[in-house]
Short mmCIF file of N, CA, C and O in Angstrom, two decimals:
data_model
loop_
_atom_site.label_atom_id
_atom_site.label_comp_id
_atom_site.label_asym_id
_atom_site.label_seq_id
_atom_site.Cartn_x
_atom_site.Cartn_y
_atom_site.Cartn_z
N UNK A 73 -5.70 154.06 162.53
CA UNK A 73 -5.91 155.58 162.93
C UNK A 73 -6.20 156.42 161.57
O UNK A 73 -6.97 156.89 161.41
N UNK A 74 -5.34 155.84 160.37
CA UNK A 74 -5.60 156.52 159.20
C UNK A 74 -7.09 156.21 158.62
O UNK A 74 -7.72 157.41 158.12
N UNK A 75 -7.89 155.01 158.95
CA UNK A 75 -8.84 155.14 158.43
C UNK A 75 -9.87 155.86 158.98
O UNK A 75 -10.78 156.48 158.32
N UNK A 76 -9.53 156.04 160.61
CA UNK A 76 -10.51 157.01 161.22
C UNK A 76 -10.52 158.28 160.47
O UNK A 76 -11.52 158.99 160.36
N UNK A 77 -9.39 158.77 160.32
CA UNK A 77 -9.04 160.18 159.82
C UNK A 77 -9.79 160.50 158.30
O UNK A 77 -10.34 161.52 158.15
N UNK A 78 -9.81 159.28 157.70
CA UNK A 78 -10.42 159.35 156.44
C UNK A 78 -11.77 159.13 156.47
O UNK A 78 -12.62 160.13 155.74
N UNK A 79 -12.39 158.80 157.53
CA UNK A 79 -13.72 158.48 157.42
C UNK A 79 -14.27 160.02 158.05
O UNK A 79 -15.23 160.63 157.67
N UNK A 80 -13.46 160.36 158.94
CA UNK A 80 -13.58 161.99 159.55
C UNK A 80 -13.77 162.88 158.60
O UNK A 80 -14.69 164.03 158.27
N UNK A 81 -12.79 162.81 157.63
CA UNK A 81 -12.56 164.03 156.49
C UNK A 81 -13.79 163.86 155.49
O UNK A 81 -14.69 164.55 155.12
N UNK A 82 -14.21 162.43 155.50
CA UNK A 82 -15.55 162.13 154.21
C UNK A 82 -16.95 162.81 155.34
O UNK A 82 -17.61 163.58 154.49
N UNK A 83 -16.77 162.57 156.49
CA UNK A 83 -18.06 163.06 157.27
C UNK A 83 -18.14 164.48 157.12
O UNK A 83 -19.29 165.27 157.04
N UNK A 84 -16.96 165.16 157.31
CA UNK A 84 -16.94 166.80 157.63
C UNK A 84 -17.20 167.21 156.06
O UNK A 84 -17.94 168.11 156.08
N UNK A 85 -16.77 166.31 155.05
CA UNK A 85 -17.03 167.05 153.58
C UNK A 85 -18.58 166.99 153.45
O UNK A 85 -19.16 167.78 153.00
N UNK A 86 -19.39 165.89 153.75
CA UNK A 86 -20.63 165.54 153.79
C UNK A 86 -21.28 166.63 154.49
O UNK A 86 -22.59 167.19 154.07
N UNK A 87 -21.04 166.97 155.63
CA UNK A 87 -21.58 167.87 156.67
C UNK A 87 -21.62 169.23 156.24
O UNK A 87 -22.59 170.22 156.11
N UNK A 88 -20.45 169.63 155.61
CA UNK A 88 -20.28 170.92 154.83
C UNK A 88 -21.33 171.17 153.68
O UNK A 88 -21.85 172.05 153.57
N UNK A 89 -21.19 170.19 152.97
CA UNK A 89 -22.05 170.10 151.71
C UNK A 89 -23.79 170.16 152.05
O UNK A 89 -24.51 170.66 151.46
N UNK A 90 -23.73 169.35 153.38
CA UNK A 90 -25.18 169.42 153.70
C UNK A 90 -25.82 170.81 154.12
O UNK A 90 -26.64 171.36 153.67
N UNK A 91 -24.80 171.67 154.71
CA UNK A 91 -24.83 172.86 155.28
C UNK A 91 -25.01 173.97 154.10
O UNK A 91 -26.07 174.91 154.25
N UNK A 92 -24.22 173.59 153.21
CA UNK A 92 -24.46 174.48 152.17
C UNK A 92 -25.64 174.48 151.15
O UNK A 92 -26.28 175.47 150.96
N UNK A 93 -26.21 173.39 151.43
CA UNK A 93 -27.60 173.10 150.82
C UNK A 93 -28.70 173.42 151.50
O UNK A 93 -29.60 173.34 150.87
N UNK A 94 -28.49 173.57 152.65
CA UNK A 94 -29.61 173.83 153.85
C UNK A 94 -30.13 175.57 153.50
O UNK A 94 -29.36 176.28 153.28
N UNK A 95 -31.50 175.68 153.76
CA UNK A 95 -32.10 176.89 153.55
C UNK A 95 -31.27 177.76 154.61
O UNK A 95 -31.04 177.14 155.91
N UNK A 96 -31.20 178.90 154.15
CA UNK A 96 -30.29 179.99 154.81
C UNK A 96 -30.69 180.28 156.44
O UNK A 96 -29.87 180.25 157.44
N UNK A 97 -32.03 180.26 156.49
CA UNK A 97 -32.76 180.62 157.92
C UNK A 97 -32.37 179.52 158.83
O UNK A 97 -31.93 179.73 160.13
N UNK A 98 -32.59 178.14 158.69
CA UNK A 98 -32.17 176.66 159.08
C UNK A 98 -30.77 176.89 159.09
O UNK A 98 -30.49 176.40 160.53
N UNK A 99 -29.80 177.31 158.24
CA UNK A 99 -28.47 176.91 158.66
C UNK A 99 -27.98 177.99 159.53
O UNK A 99 -27.24 177.89 160.31
N UNK A 100 -28.54 179.16 159.64
CA UNK A 100 -28.08 180.20 160.65
C UNK A 100 -28.41 179.54 161.99
O UNK A 100 -27.57 179.80 162.86
N UNK A 101 -29.64 178.91 162.29
CA UNK A 101 -29.70 178.47 163.65
C UNK A 101 -28.95 177.31 163.93
O UNK A 101 -28.42 177.28 164.71
N UNK A 102 -28.79 176.80 162.94
CA UNK A 102 -27.77 175.16 163.23
C UNK A 102 -26.37 175.88 163.59
O UNK A 102 -25.86 175.25 164.71
N UNK A 103 -25.90 176.72 162.78
CA UNK A 103 -24.64 176.93 163.18
C UNK A 103 -24.29 177.88 164.38
O UNK A 103 -23.57 177.67 165.16
N UNK A 104 -25.46 178.80 164.68
CA UNK A 104 -25.54 179.52 165.73
C UNK A 104 -25.69 178.59 166.91
O UNK A 104 -24.97 178.51 168.04
N UNK A 105 -26.33 177.47 167.01
CA UNK A 105 -26.69 176.67 167.90
C UNK A 105 -25.58 175.82 168.43
O UNK A 105 -25.25 175.22 169.43
N UNK A 106 -25.13 174.72 166.93
CA UNK A 106 -24.42 173.87 167.44
C UNK A 106 -22.82 174.20 167.05
O UNK A 106 -21.95 173.61 167.80
N UNK A 107 -22.57 175.24 166.41
CA UNK A 107 -21.22 175.66 166.28
C UNK A 107 -20.43 176.76 167.16
O UNK A 107 -19.69 177.04 167.59
N UNK A 108 -21.48 177.74 167.47
CA UNK A 108 -21.35 179.11 168.30
C UNK A 108 -21.84 178.97 169.77
O UNK A 108 -21.51 179.75 170.38
N UNK A 109 -22.40 177.86 170.12
CA UNK A 109 -22.81 177.77 171.53
C UNK A 109 -24.34 178.49 172.09
O UNK A 109 -24.40 178.56 173.01
N UNK A 110 -24.64 179.18 171.20
CA UNK A 110 -26.18 179.92 171.53
C UNK A 110 -27.17 179.05 171.91
O UNK A 110 -27.20 177.93 171.20
N UNK A 111 -28.16 179.43 172.82
CA UNK A 111 -29.28 178.60 173.05
C UNK A 111 -30.45 179.06 172.31
O UNK A 111 -30.34 180.48 171.56
N UNK A 112 -31.44 178.38 172.00
CA UNK A 112 -32.75 178.70 171.50
C UNK A 112 -33.16 180.17 171.87
O UNK A 112 -33.46 181.02 171.02
N UNK A 113 -33.21 180.50 173.13
CA UNK A 113 -33.94 182.02 173.40
C UNK A 113 -32.75 182.88 173.03
O UNK A 113 -33.22 184.02 172.58
N UNK A 114 -31.62 182.70 173.04
CA UNK A 114 -30.59 183.75 172.39
C UNK A 114 -30.64 184.13 171.14
O UNK A 114 -30.67 185.05 170.67
N UNK A 115 -31.06 182.86 170.21
CA UNK A 115 -30.92 182.89 169.03
C UNK A 115 -32.27 183.47 168.69
O UNK A 115 -32.28 184.58 167.49
N UNK A 116 -33.37 183.32 169.22
CA UNK A 116 -34.60 184.17 168.99
C UNK A 116 -34.47 185.32 169.31
O UNK A 116 -35.14 186.27 168.61
N UNK A 117 -33.80 186.09 170.34
CA UNK A 117 -33.40 187.57 170.70
C UNK A 117 -32.68 187.86 169.51
O UNK A 117 -33.14 189.24 168.77
N UNK A 118 -31.52 187.42 168.98
CA UNK A 118 -30.85 187.87 167.73
C UNK A 118 -31.73 188.09 166.62
O UNK A 118 -31.46 188.87 165.82
N UNK A 119 -32.46 186.79 166.32
CA UNK A 119 -33.06 186.98 164.88
C UNK A 119 -34.55 187.81 165.07
O UNK A 119 -35.16 187.56 164.29
N UNK A 120 -34.87 187.99 166.10
CA UNK A 120 -36.12 188.61 166.41
C UNK A 120 -37.27 187.63 166.02
O UNK A 120 -38.25 188.20 165.31
N UNK A 121 -37.07 186.35 166.38
CA UNK A 121 -38.37 185.37 166.00
C UNK A 121 -38.64 184.65 167.05
O UNK A 121 -38.10 184.77 168.35
N UNK A 122 -39.78 184.10 167.21
CA UNK A 122 -40.29 183.46 168.61
C UNK A 122 -39.19 182.07 168.80
O UNK A 122 -38.73 181.50 167.78
N UNK A 123 -38.87 181.77 169.88
CA UNK A 123 -38.35 180.77 170.44
C UNK A 123 -39.02 179.47 169.76
O UNK A 123 -38.23 178.48 169.24
N UNK A 124 -39.97 179.24 169.49
CA UNK A 124 -40.51 178.15 168.83
C UNK A 124 -40.12 177.71 167.50
O UNK A 124 -40.24 176.80 167.07
N UNK A 125 -40.04 179.10 167.00
CA UNK A 125 -39.71 179.12 165.45
C UNK A 125 -38.05 178.56 165.15
O UNK A 125 -37.96 177.76 164.65
N UNK A 126 -37.34 179.13 166.30
CA UNK A 126 -36.14 178.63 166.13
C UNK A 126 -36.06 176.96 166.54
O UNK A 126 -35.05 176.34 165.77
N UNK A 127 -36.98 176.55 167.45
CA UNK A 127 -36.77 175.26 167.54
C UNK A 127 -37.08 174.42 166.20
O UNK A 127 -36.88 173.15 166.28
N UNK A 128 -38.44 174.97 165.78
CA UNK A 128 -38.80 174.19 164.53
C UNK A 128 -37.91 174.29 163.21
O UNK A 128 -37.36 173.31 162.85
N UNK A 129 -36.82 175.33 163.22
CA UNK A 129 -36.16 175.67 162.16
C UNK A 129 -34.96 174.51 162.26
O UNK A 129 -34.32 173.79 161.50
N UNK A 130 -34.16 174.57 163.82
CA UNK A 130 -33.18 173.67 164.25
C UNK A 130 -33.77 172.24 163.84
O UNK A 130 -32.98 171.31 163.46
N UNK A 131 -34.83 171.73 164.43
CA UNK A 131 -35.24 170.55 164.05
C UNK A 131 -35.52 170.13 162.45
O UNK A 131 -34.81 169.10 161.99
N UNK A 132 -35.85 170.88 162.01
CA UNK A 132 -35.93 170.70 160.19
C UNK A 132 -34.51 170.69 159.68
O UNK A 132 -34.55 169.82 158.86
N UNK A 133 -33.95 171.70 160.33
CA UNK A 133 -32.49 171.52 159.68
C UNK A 133 -31.83 170.48 159.82
O UNK A 133 -31.06 169.74 158.82
N UNK A 134 -31.75 169.74 161.29
CA UNK A 134 -31.29 168.34 161.50
C UNK A 134 -31.74 167.02 160.56
O UNK A 134 -31.09 166.36 160.01
N UNK A 135 -33.13 167.44 160.37
CA UNK A 135 -33.54 166.37 159.62
C UNK A 135 -33.12 166.26 158.28
O UNK A 135 -32.85 165.14 157.58
N UNK A 136 -33.07 167.71 157.64
CA UNK A 136 -32.53 167.77 156.38
C UNK A 136 -31.16 167.24 156.27
O UNK A 136 -30.83 166.56 155.20
N UNK A 137 -30.20 167.61 157.13
CA UNK A 137 -28.85 167.44 157.38
C UNK A 137 -28.90 165.94 157.27
O UNK A 137 -27.98 164.90 156.76
N UNK A 138 -29.37 165.06 158.31
CA UNK A 138 -29.52 163.59 158.33
C UNK A 138 -29.88 162.84 157.10
O UNK A 138 -29.42 162.25 156.48
N UNK A 139 -31.18 163.42 156.42
CA UNK A 139 -31.47 162.81 155.21
C UNK A 139 -30.40 163.03 154.07
O UNK A 139 -30.18 162.05 153.17
N UNK A 140 -29.75 164.20 153.90
CA UNK A 140 -28.87 164.37 152.83
C UNK A 140 -27.40 163.49 153.16
O UNK A 140 -27.04 163.02 152.12
N UNK A 141 -27.27 163.47 154.29
CA UNK A 141 -25.70 162.87 154.51
C UNK A 141 -26.03 161.27 154.39
O UNK A 141 -25.32 160.59 154.00
N UNK A 142 -27.41 160.61 154.46
CA UNK A 142 -27.52 159.09 154.69
C UNK A 142 -27.82 159.06 152.70
O UNK A 142 -27.33 158.30 152.40
N UNK A 143 -28.38 160.07 152.21
CA UNK A 143 -28.46 159.75 150.86
C UNK A 143 -26.91 159.89 149.78
O UNK A 143 -26.92 159.13 149.02
N UNK A 144 -26.05 160.52 150.39
CA UNK A 144 -24.94 160.78 149.79
C UNK A 144 -23.74 160.20 150.26
O UNK A 144 -22.89 159.96 149.61
N UNK A 145 -24.11 159.35 151.55
CA UNK A 145 -22.99 158.25 151.97
C UNK A 145 -23.05 157.34 151.15
O UNK A 145 -23.66 156.95 150.53
#
């Protein structure tokens, strides 16, 4: 169990670091979607941009996070 807790701690640290390094617009979308539970339509209304823009930012943000975590792990 302790090894799983250590792994989760490392992953959480990497995720936090990836989010810190993410462009602010993409980070805002990622946080609202995955951590606050908003959908793309809600985020687009809040940020006053097209829903397709939100989808692109979310996709690009996830790609950045994935690449960052693979390189840093």
